PDB file of C-alpha atoms in Angstrom:
ATOM      1  CA  MET X   1     -21.636 -44.270  16.673  1.00  0.00           C
ATOM      2  CA  ARG X   2     -24.232 -42.052  18.327  1.00  0.00           C
ATOM      3  CA  ALA X   3     -27.010 -44.348  17.102  1.00  0.00           C
ATOM      4  CA  ARG X   4     -25.311 -47.376  18.660  1.00  0.00           C
ATOM      5  CA  TRP X   5     -24.944 -45.689  22.034  1.00  0.00           C
ATOM      6  CA  ARG X   6     -28.568 -44.614  21.902  1.00  0.00           C
ATOM      7  CA  ALA X   7     -29.654 -48.166  21.071  1.00  0.00           C
ATOM      8  CA  LEU X   8     -27.561 -49.551  23.950  1.00  0.00           C
ATOM      9  CA  TRP X   9     -28.980 -47.011  26.400  1.00  0.00           C
ATOM     10  CA  LEU X  10     -32.518 -47.803  25.264  1.00  0.00           C
ATOM     11  CA  ALA X  11     -31.960 -51.539  25.635  1.00  0.00           C
ATOM     12  CA  LEU X  12     -30.575 -51.203  29.152  1.00  0.00           C
ATOM     13  CA  TRP X  13     -33.391 -48.890  30.222  1.00  0.00           C
ATOM     14  CA  LEU X  14     -36.108 -51.072  28.770  1.00  0.00           C
ATOM     15  CA  ALA X  15     -34.596 -54.221  30.219  1.00  0.00           C
ATOM     16  CA  ARG X  16     -35.877 -53.088  33.579  1.00  0.00           C
ATOM     17  CA  LEU X  17     -39.414 -53.627  32.291  1.00  0.00           C
ATOM     18  CA  GLY X  18     -38.883 -57.346  32.391  1.00  0.00           C
ATOM     19  CA  PRO X  19     -38.678 -60.214  29.859  1.00  0.00           C
ATOM     20  CA  GLY X  20     -40.651 -59.832  26.672  1.00  0.00           C
ATOM     21  CA  ALA X  21     -41.023 -56.085  26.992  1.00  0.00           C
ATOM     22  CA  LEU X  22     -38.523 -55.263  24.245  1.00  0.00           C
ATOM     23  CA  GLY X  23     -39.698 -57.338  21.313  1.00  0.00           C
ATOM     24  CA  GLY X  24     -37.915 -56.466  18.086  1.00  0.00           C
ATOM     25  CA  CYS X  25     -36.350 -58.323  15.182  1.00  0.00           C
ATOM     26  CA  GLY X  26     -34.621 -60.857  17.389  1.00  0.00           C
ATOM     27  CA  ASP X  27     -37.757 -61.978  19.197  1.00  0.00           C
ATOM     28  CA  ALA X  28     -39.766 -62.027  15.963  1.00  0.00           C
ATOM     29  CA  GLY X  29     -37.048 -63.852  14.051  1.00  0.00           C
ATOM     30  CA  ARG X  30     -37.403 -61.397  11.183  1.00  0.00           C
ATOM     31  CA  CYS X  31     -34.651 -60.066   8.916  1.00  0.00           C
ATOM     32  CA  CYS X  32     -35.523 -59.249   5.305  1.00  0.00           C
ATOM     33  CA  PRO X  33     -33.561 -57.945   2.306  1.00  0.00           C
ATOM     34  CA  GLY X  34     -34.615 -54.909   0.277  1.00  0.00           C
ATOM     35  CA  ARG X  35     -37.880 -53.101   1.029  1.00  0.00           C
ATOM     36  CA  ASP X  36     -40.583 -55.271   2.574  1.00  0.00           C
ATOM     37  CA  PRO X  37     -43.414 -53.476   4.467  1.00  0.00           C
ATOM     38  CA  ALA X  38     -44.568 -56.828   5.811  1.00  0.00           C
ATOM     39  CA  CYS X  39     -41.201 -57.455   7.465  1.00  0.00           C
ATOM     40  CA  SER X  40     -42.153 -55.922  10.803  1.00  0.00           C
ATOM     41  CA  ALA X  41     -42.192 -56.712  14.486  1.00  0.00           C
ATOM     42  CA  ARG X  42     -43.717 -55.339  17.670  1.00  0.00           C
ATOM     43  CA  GLY X  43     -41.276 -53.491  19.845  1.00  0.00           C
ATOM     44  CA  TRP X  44     -39.276 -50.337  20.446  1.00  0.00           C
ATOM     45  CA  ARG X  45     -37.841 -48.280  17.615  1.00  0.00           C
ATOM     46  CA  LEU X  46     -34.569 -46.396  17.798  1.00  0.00           C
ATOM     47  CA  ASP X  47     -36.492 -43.127  18.095  1.00  0.00           C
ATOM     48  CA  ARG X  48     -37.952 -44.442  21.417  1.00  0.00           C
ATOM     49  CA  VAL X  49     -41.431 -45.029  20.007  1.00  0.00           C
ATOM     50  CA  TYR X  50     -43.101 -48.321  20.943  1.00  0.00           C
ATOM     51  CA  GLY X  51     -45.234 -50.063  18.359  1.00  0.00           C
ATOM     52  CA  THR X  52     -44.647 -51.447  14.894  1.00  0.00           C
ATOM     53  CA  CYS X  53     -40.970 -51.434  13.912  1.00  0.00           C
ATOM     54  CA  PHE X  54     -39.328 -52.891  10.813  1.00  0.00           C
ATOM     55  CA  CYS X  55     -36.629 -55.427  10.053  1.00  0.00           C
ATOM     56  CA  ASP X  56     -36.027 -54.875   6.324  1.00  0.00           C
ATOM     57  CA  GLN X  57     -33.081 -53.066   4.754  1.00  0.00           C
ATOM     58  CA  ALA X  58     -35.214 -50.009   3.956  1.00  0.00           C
ATOM     59  CA  CYS X  59     -35.763 -49.275   7.640  1.00  0.00           C
ATOM     60  CA  ARG X  60     -32.379 -47.565   7.901  1.00  0.00           C
ATOM     61  CA  ARG X  61     -33.409 -44.964   5.363  1.00  0.00           C
ATOM     62  CA  ALA X  62     -36.922 -44.638   6.792  1.00  0.00           C
ATOM     63  CA  GLY X  63     -35.671 -44.419  10.386  1.00  0.00           C
ATOM     64  CA  ASP X  64     -38.159 -46.971  11.732  1.00  0.00           C
ATOM     65  CA  CYS X  65     -35.892 -49.942  12.486  1.00  0.00           C
ATOM     66  CA  CYS X  66     -36.439 -51.997  15.582  1.00  0.00           C
ATOM     67  CA  PHE X  67     -33.978 -51.162  18.356  1.00  0.00           C
ATOM     68  CA  ASP X  68     -32.087 -54.438  17.848  1.00  0.00           C
ATOM     69  CA  TYR X  69     -31.869 -54.307  14.046  1.00  0.00           C
ATOM     70  CA  ASP X  70     -28.085 -53.896  13.972  1.00  0.00           C
ATOM     71  CA  ARG X  71     -27.600 -56.872  16.266  1.00  0.00           C
ATOM     72  CA  ALA X  72     -30.283 -59.135  14.793  1.00  0.00           C
ATOM     73  CA  CYS X  73     -29.526 -58.213  11.170  1.00  0.00           C
ATOM     74  CA  PRO X  74     -25.800 -57.371  10.964  1.00  0.00           C
ATOM     75  CA  GLY X  75     -24.729 -55.608   7.794  1.00  0.00           C
ATOM     76  CA  ARG X  76     -22.723 -57.592   5.272  1.00  0.00           C
ATOM     77  CA  PRO X  77     -20.721 -55.622   2.698  1.00  0.00           C
ATOM     78  CA  CYS X  78     -20.281 -56.508  -0.933  1.00  0.00           C
ATOM     79  CA  ILE X  79     -17.055 -58.351  -1.654  1.00  0.00           C
ATOM     80  CA  VAL X  80     -15.675 -58.466  -5.182  1.00  0.00           C
ATOM     81  CA  GLY X  81     -12.977 -60.562  -6.805  1.00  0.00           C
ATOM     82  CA  GLU X  82      -9.939 -59.564  -8.829  1.00  0.00           C
ATOM     83  CA  TRP X  83     -10.177 -57.801 -12.172  1.00  0.00           C
ATOM     84  CA  SER X  84     -10.044 -60.008 -15.230  1.00  0.00           C
ATOM     85  CA  PRO X  85      -7.310 -59.340 -17.808  1.00  0.00           C
ATOM     86  CA  TRP X  86      -8.125 -56.586 -20.306  1.00  0.00           C
ATOM     87  CA  SER X  87      -9.970 -57.803 -23.379  1.00  0.00           C
ATOM     88  CA  GLY X  88      -8.673 -57.166 -26.867  1.00  0.00           C
ATOM     89  CA  CYS X  89      -9.553 -53.965 -28.670  1.00  0.00           C
ATOM     90  CA  SER X  90     -13.033 -53.945 -30.192  1.00  0.00           C
ATOM     91  CA  ASP X  91     -11.733 -52.691 -33.557  1.00  0.00           C
ATOM     92  CA  GLN X  92      -8.577 -52.915 -35.604  1.00  0.00           C
ATOM     93  CA  CYS X  93      -6.819 -49.891 -37.136  1.00  0.00           C
ATOM     94  CA  ARG X  94      -9.195 -47.383 -35.554  1.00  0.00           C
ATOM     95  CA  PRO X  95      -9.991 -46.242 -32.032  1.00  0.00           C
ATOM     96  CA  GLY X  96     -12.030 -48.739 -30.055  1.00  0.00           C
ATOM     97  CA  THR X  97     -12.607 -49.900 -26.500  1.00  0.00           C
ATOM     98  CA  ARG X  98     -11.309 -52.654 -24.261  1.00  0.00           C
ATOM     99  CA  VAL X  99     -13.042 -53.988 -21.176  1.00  0.00           C
ATOM    100  CA  ARG X 100     -12.306 -55.799 -17.935  1.00  0.00           C
ATOM    101  CA  ARG X 101     -14.690 -57.177 -15.308  1.00  0.00           C
ATOM    102  CA  ARG X 102     -14.648 -58.537 -11.776  1.00  0.00           C
ATOM    103  CA  PRO X 103     -17.071 -60.961 -10.118  1.00  0.00           C
ATOM    104  CA  VAL X 104     -19.163 -60.501  -6.986  1.00  0.00           C
ATOM    105  CA  ARG X 105     -17.984 -62.874  -4.264  1.00  0.00           C
ATOM    106  CA  GLN X 106     -20.547 -61.765  -1.707  1.00  0.00           C
ATOM    107  CA  GLU X 107     -23.719 -59.755  -2.234  1.00  0.00           C
ATOM    108  CA  PRO X 108     -24.409 -56.914   0.232  1.00  0.00           C
ATOM    109  CA  LEU X 109     -27.022 -57.555   2.883  1.00  0.00           C
ATOM    110  CA  ASN X 110     -28.835 -55.556   5.561  1.00  0.00           C
ATOM    111  CA  GLY X 111     -27.510 -52.184   4.512  1.00  0.00           C
ATOM    112  CA  GLY X 112     -23.927 -53.336   4.000  1.00  0.00           C
ATOM    113  CA  ALA X 113     -21.682 -51.429   1.600  1.00  0.00           C
ATOM    114  CA  ALA X 114     -22.853 -51.658  -2.000  1.00  0.00           C
ATOM    115  CA  CYS X 115     -20.734 -53.228  -4.722  1.00  0.00           C
ATOM    116  CA  PRO X 116     -18.225 -50.988  -6.493  1.00  0.00           C
ATOM    117  CA  ALA X 117     -18.066 -50.857 -10.291  1.00  0.00           C
ATOM    118  CA  LEU X 118     -17.922 -54.350 -11.752  1.00  0.00           C
ATOM    119  CA  GLU X 119     -16.875 -53.298 -15.258  1.00  0.00           C
ATOM    120  CA  GLU X 120     -14.368 -50.805 -16.609  1.00  0.00           C
ATOM    121  CA  ARG X 121     -13.854 -49.670 -20.196  1.00  0.00           C
ATOM    122  CA  ALA X 122     -10.918 -47.817 -21.690  1.00  0.00           C
ATOM    123  CA  GLY X 123      -9.954 -46.563 -25.103  1.00  0.00           C
ATOM    124  CA  CYS X 124      -7.548 -48.574 -27.220  1.00  0.00           C
ATOM    125  CA  LEU X 125      -6.088 -48.787 -30.691  1.00  0.00           C
ATOM    126  CA  GLU X 126      -4.820 -51.852 -32.522  1.00  0.00           C
ATOM    127  CA  TYR X 127      -1.920 -51.465 -34.969  1.00  0.00           C
ATOM    128  CA  ARG X 128      -2.506 -54.622 -36.987  1.00  0.00           C
ATOM    129  CA  THR X 129      -5.378 -55.896 -39.101  1.00  0.00           C
ATOM    130  CA  ARG X 130      -6.990 -59.279 -38.446  1.00  0.00           C
ATOM    131  CA  ARG X 131      -4.707 -60.647 -41.156  1.00  0.00           C
ATOM    132  CA  GLY X 132      -1.635 -59.421 -39.325  1.00  0.00           C
ATOM    133  CA  GLN X 133      -0.852 -56.471 -41.595  1.00  0.00           C
ATOM    134  CA  ASP X 134       0.662 -53.347 -40.042  1.00  0.00           C
ATOM    135  CA  CYS X 135      -1.697 -50.372 -40.198  1.00  0.00           C
ATOM    136  CA  GLY X 136       0.040 -48.109 -37.687  1.00  0.00           C
ATOM    137  CA  GLY X 137       1.000 -45.487 -40.232  1.00  0.00           C
ATOM    138  CA  ALA X 138      -2.538 -44.745 -41.378  1.00  0.00           C
ATOM    139  CA  PHE X 139      -3.532 -42.409 -38.568  1.00  0.00           C
ATOM    140  CA  ALA X 140      -3.633 -38.701 -39.351  1.00  0.00           C
ATOM    141  CA  PRO X 141      -4.495 -37.137 -35.984  1.00  0.00           C
ATOM    142  CA  ALA X 142      -2.474 -37.886 -32.870  1.00  0.00           C
ATOM    143  CA  PHE X 143      -4.364 -40.340 -30.671  1.00  0.00           C
ATOM    144  CA  ILE X 144      -3.452 -39.936 -27.007  1.00  0.00           C
ATOM    145  CA  THR X 145      -4.225 -41.418 -23.623  1.00  0.00           C
ATOM    146  CA  THR X 146      -2.888 -41.009 -20.092  1.00  0.00           C
ATOM    147  CA  SER X 147       0.729 -41.972 -19.509  1.00  0.00           C
ATOM    148  CA  ALA X 148      -0.477 -44.424 -16.845  1.00  0.00           C
ATOM    149  CA  PHE X 149      -1.645 -46.705 -19.685  1.00  0.00           C
ATOM    150  CA  ASN X 150       1.988 -47.260 -20.660  1.00  0.00           C
ATOM    151  CA  LYS X 151       2.181 -49.875 -17.908  1.00  0.00           C
ATOM    152  CA  GLU X 152      -0.596 -51.891 -19.552  1.00  0.00           C
ATOM    153  CA  ARG X 153       0.754 -52.374 -23.042  1.00  0.00           C
ATOM    154  CA  THR X 154       3.604 -54.340 -24.559  1.00  0.00           C
ATOM    155  CA  ARG X 155       5.439 -53.651 -27.761  1.00  0.00           C
ATOM    156  CA  GLN X 156       4.750 -57.176 -29.067  1.00  0.00           C
ATOM    157  CA  VAL X 157       1.115 -56.162 -29.567  1.00  0.00           C
ATOM    158  CA  ALA X 158       2.096 -53.705 -32.269  1.00  0.00           C
ATOM    159  CA  SER X 159       4.205 -55.629 -34.716  1.00  0.00           C
ATOM    160  CA  PRO X 160       6.236 -58.845 -34.877  1.00  0.00           C
ATOM    161  CA  GLN X 161       9.082 -56.678 -36.248  1.00  0.00           C
ATOM    162  CA  TRP X 162       9.720 -55.491 -32.705  1.00  0.00           C
ATOM    163  CA  SER X 163      12.258 -57.799 -31.135  1.00  0.00           C
ATOM    164  CA  ALA X 164      11.905 -58.695 -27.499  1.00  0.00           C
ATOM    165  CA  HIS X 165      15.560 -57.649 -27.162  1.00  0.00           C
ATOM    166  CA  THR X 166      15.093 -54.263 -28.802  1.00  0.00           C
ATOM    167  CA  GLN X 167      15.563 -51.433 -26.349  1.00  0.00           C
ATOM    168  CA  GLU X 168      14.277 -48.416 -28.232  1.00  0.00           C
ATOM    169  CA  ALA X 169      14.068 -45.544 -25.793  1.00  0.00           C
ATOM    170  CA  GLY X 170      11.529 -43.551 -27.788  1.00  0.00           C
ATOM    171  CA  TYR X 171      11.193 -39.807 -27.469  1.00  0.00           C
ATOM    172  CA  CYS X 172       8.929 -37.127 -26.056  1.00  0.00           C
ATOM    173  CA  MET X 173       7.088 -34.321 -27.859  1.00  0.00           C
ATOM    174  CA  GLU X 174       6.050 -31.135 -26.107  1.00  0.00           C
ATOM    175  CA  PHE X 175       2.979 -29.357 -27.476  1.00  0.00           C
ATOM    176  CA  LYS X 176       1.124 -26.197 -26.554  1.00  0.00           C
ATOM    177  CA  THR X 177      -2.609 -26.904 -26.486  1.00  0.00           C
ATOM    178  CA  GLU X 178      -4.422 -24.402 -28.723  1.00  0.00           C
ATOM    179  CA  SER X 179      -8.009 -25.612 -28.479  1.00  0.00           C
ATOM    180  CA  LEU X 180     -10.146 -28.475 -27.214  1.00  0.00           C
ATOM    181  CA  THR X 181     -13.811 -29.404 -27.112  1.00  0.00           C
ATOM    182  CA  HIS X 182     -15.902 -28.989 -23.956  1.00  0.00           C
ATOM    183  CA  HIS X 183     -16.511 -32.745 -23.893  1.00  0.00           C
ATOM    184  CA  CYS X 184     -13.071 -33.283 -22.319  1.00  0.00           C
ATOM    185  CA  ALA X 185     -13.961 -31.391 -19.126  1.00  0.00           C
ATOM    186  CA  ARG X 186     -17.215 -33.335 -18.735  1.00  0.00           C
ATOM    187  CA  GLU X 187     -15.521 -36.717 -18.730  1.00  0.00           C
ATOM    188  CA  ASN X 188     -15.730 -38.261 -15.259  1.00  0.00           C
ATOM    189  CA  ARG X 189     -15.451 -42.021 -15.745  1.00  0.00           C
ATOM    190  CA  PRO X 190     -12.617 -43.533 -13.689  1.00  0.00           C
ATOM    191  CA  LEU X 191     -10.451 -44.542 -16.637  1.00  0.00           C
ATOM    192  CA  THR X 192     -11.051 -41.383 -18.694  1.00  0.00           C
ATOM    193  CA  ARG X 193     -10.996 -38.773 -15.931  1.00  0.00           C
ATOM    194  CA  TRP X 194      -7.500 -37.758 -17.100  1.00  0.00           C
ATOM    195  CA  MET X 195      -9.143 -35.795 -19.931  1.00  0.00           C
ATOM    196  CA  GLN X 196     -10.259 -33.168 -17.415  1.00  0.00           C
ATOM    197  CA  TYR X 197      -6.656 -31.999 -17.098  1.00  0.00           C
ATOM    198  CA  LEU X 198      -6.412 -30.940 -20.746  1.00  0.00           C
ATOM    199  CA  ARG X 199      -6.422 -27.130 -20.831  1.00  0.00           C
ATOM    200  CA  GLU X 200      -6.020 -24.501 -23.513  1.00  0.00           C
ATOM    201  CA  GLY X 201      -2.670 -22.745 -23.339  1.00  0.00           C
ATOM    202  CA  PHE X 202      -1.027 -25.509 -21.296  1.00  0.00           C
ATOM    203  CA  THR X 203       2.089 -27.352 -22.435  1.00  0.00           C
ATOM    204  CA  VAL X 204       1.700 -31.124 -22.493  1.00  0.00           C
ATOM    205  CA  CYS X 205       4.235 -33.901 -22.902  1.00  0.00           C
ATOM    206  CA  VAL X 206       3.425 -36.867 -25.109  1.00  0.00           C
ATOM    207  CA  ASN X 207       5.672 -39.929 -25.120  1.00  0.00           C
ATOM    208  CA  CYS X 208       6.302 -41.876 -28.325  1.00  0.00           C
ATOM    209  CA  GLN X 209       7.207 -45.464 -27.487  1.00  0.00           C
ATOM    210  CA  PRO X 210       6.558 -48.930 -28.888  1.00  0.00           C
ATOM    211  CA  PRO X 211       4.042 -50.142 -29.871  1.00  0.00           C
ATOM    212  CA  ALA X 212       2.788 -46.734 -31.072  1.00  0.00           C
ATOM    213  CA  MET X 213       6.164 -46.144 -32.710  1.00  0.00           C
ATOM    214  CA  ASN X 214       6.374 -47.339 -36.298  1.00  0.00           C
ATOM    215  CA  SER X 215       9.003 -50.085 -36.494  1.00  0.00           C
ATOM    216  CA  ALA X 216      10.439 -48.702 -39.754  1.00  0.00           C
ATOM    217  CA  SER X 217      10.385 -44.933 -39.250  1.00  0.00           C
ATOM    218  CA  LEU X 218      10.667 -45.056 -35.435  1.00  0.00           C
ATOM    219  CA  ARG X 219       8.036 -42.319 -35.348  1.00  0.00           C
ATOM    220  CA  CYS X 220       4.561 -42.003 -33.879  1.00  0.00           C
ATOM    221  CA  SER X 221       1.702 -41.084 -36.171  1.00  0.00           C
ATOM    222  CA  GLY X 222       0.595 -37.483 -35.708  1.00  0.00           C
ATOM    223  CA  ASP X 223       3.669 -36.423 -33.734  1.00  0.00           C
ATOM    224  CA  GLY X 224       4.093 -33.240 -35.806  1.00  0.00           C
ATOM    225  CA  LEU X 225       7.850 -33.656 -35.768  1.00  0.00           C
ATOM    226  CA  ASP X 226       8.201 -32.166 -39.256  1.00  0.00           C
ATOM    227  CA  SER X 227       5.994 -29.155 -38.560  1.00  0.00           C
ATOM    228  CA  ASP X 228       7.495 -25.665 -38.440  1.00  0.00           C
ATOM    229  CA  GLY X 229       6.143 -24.827 -34.995  1.00  0.00           C
ATOM    230  CA  ASN X 230       3.283 -22.721 -36.314  1.00  0.00           C
ATOM    231  CA  GLN X 231       1.385 -25.568 -37.925  1.00  0.00           C
ATOM    232  CA  ILE X 232      -1.880 -26.544 -36.272  1.00  0.00           C
ATOM    233  CA  LEU X 233      -1.904 -30.251 -35.419  1.00  0.00           C
ATOM    234  CA  HIS X 234      -4.944 -32.300 -34.435  1.00  0.00           C
ATOM    235  CA  TRP X 235      -5.280 -34.754 -31.568  1.00  0.00           C
ATOM    236  CA  GLN X 236      -8.040 -36.983 -30.210  1.00  0.00           C
ATOM    237  CA  ALA X 237      -8.403 -38.626 -26.801  1.00  0.00           C
ATOM    238  CA  ILE X 238      -8.794 -42.375 -26.848  1.00  0.00           C
ATOM    239  CA  GLY X 239     -11.923 -43.395 -24.947  1.00  0.00           C
ATOM    240  CA  ASN X 240     -14.036 -40.386 -25.894  1.00  0.00           C
ATOM    241  CA  PRO X 241     -13.951 -39.415 -29.597  1.00  0.00           C
ATOM    242  CA  ARG X 242     -15.690 -36.131 -28.784  1.00  0.00           C
ATOM    243  CA  CYS X 243     -12.712 -35.021 -26.684  1.00  0.00           C
ATOM    244  CA  GLN X 244     -10.400 -33.614 -29.309  1.00  0.00           C
ATOM    245  CA  GLY X 245      -8.572 -30.421 -30.184  1.00  0.00           C
ATOM    246  CA  THR X 246      -5.459 -28.857 -31.653  1.00  0.00           C
ATOM    247  CA  TRP X 247      -1.941 -28.067 -30.523  1.00  0.00           C
ATOM    248  CA  LYS X 248       1.380 -26.740 -31.844  1.00  0.00           C
ATOM    249  CA  LYS X 249       4.760 -28.386 -31.564  1.00  0.00           C
ATOM    250  CA  VAL X 250       7.130 -26.868 -29.015  1.00  0.00           C
ATOM    251  CA  ARG X 251      10.083 -29.235 -29.232  1.00  0.00           C
ATOM    252  CA  ARG X 252      11.255 -32.821 -29.155  1.00  0.00           C
ATOM    253  CA  VAL X 253      13.108 -34.072 -26.078  1.00  0.00           C
ATOM    254  CA  ASP X 254      14.462 -37.427 -25.009  1.00  0.00           C
ATOM    255  CA  GLN X 255      12.637 -37.490 -21.679  1.00  0.00           C
ATOM    256  CA  CYS X 256       9.281 -35.942 -20.761  1.00  0.00           C
ATOM    257  CA  SER X 257       9.380 -33.492 -17.869  1.00  0.00           C
ATOM    258  CA  CYS X 258       5.738 -32.389 -17.554  1.00  0.00           C
ATOM    259  CA  PRO X 259       3.703 -33.046 -14.381  1.00  0.00           C
ATOM    260  CA  ALA X 260       1.927 -36.395 -14.354  1.00  0.00           C
ATOM    261  CA  VAL X 261      -1.489 -34.853 -15.063  1.00  0.00           C
ATOM    262  CA  HIS X 262      -0.116 -33.233 -18.229  1.00  0.00           C
ATOM    263  CA  SER X 263       1.813 -36.294 -19.420  1.00  0.00           C
ATOM    264  CA  PHE X 264       0.361 -38.521 -22.117  1.00  0.00           C
ATOM    265  CA  ILE X 265       1.390 -41.158 -24.624  1.00  0.00           C
ATOM    266  CA  PHE X 266       0.721 -41.716 -28.290  1.00  0.00           C
ATOM    267  CA  ILE X 267      -1.389 -44.781 -28.782  1.00  0.00           C
TER     268      ILE X 267
END
């Protein structure tokens, strides 16, 4: 805002010098993308120095734009489209990744806002082989992800044995986190940032729902339901295989009651 007022004051003051005294990008008809040292004009700069001034995008950072750069070369922000649907999981019967992308509708110009991320990846796990065989019971550790992912999945993905009319409520397991690797705290990607909230000594809630729930046993692999409470159980975060650790079963409940940042789901 201050820069705009300064530019306006400079323009009004210099206008008294008569036509042609200002020069600048408008008079030169110059306006260039990126960094272009040749994209210059003769006129007043915003720092009140008369001489060579520039009309390329890099002039904002260098501080040597012509006084009328904002008017002659208005910024145009990046505009992106909607996210595509999530792709399928990259692997079957073992942790993999899924991806979604969004297109650029308008490229940024003249210092306009840059494009946000155009691709996102997230961990995933398929419960059926390419031949359609159920492999959901083969997982030894508990694979977990943020409870927010529960909105993304449908039980039909897991097994055709799940009826669309089946209303299995599932259950919730509470665990006390005993240990975890330092890789969890270093995770900062948008879709895996939830790993930062895993802490030793904290109680976490993990929901077991279709499609992670086995259609025959109505159990989630690695839930530790049969453990005696002192048994060390292993878990791994989907999306970063190096984020893993151990926990002990506290109890099974029908509904999870942990805060959102400490609520997860079996996947």
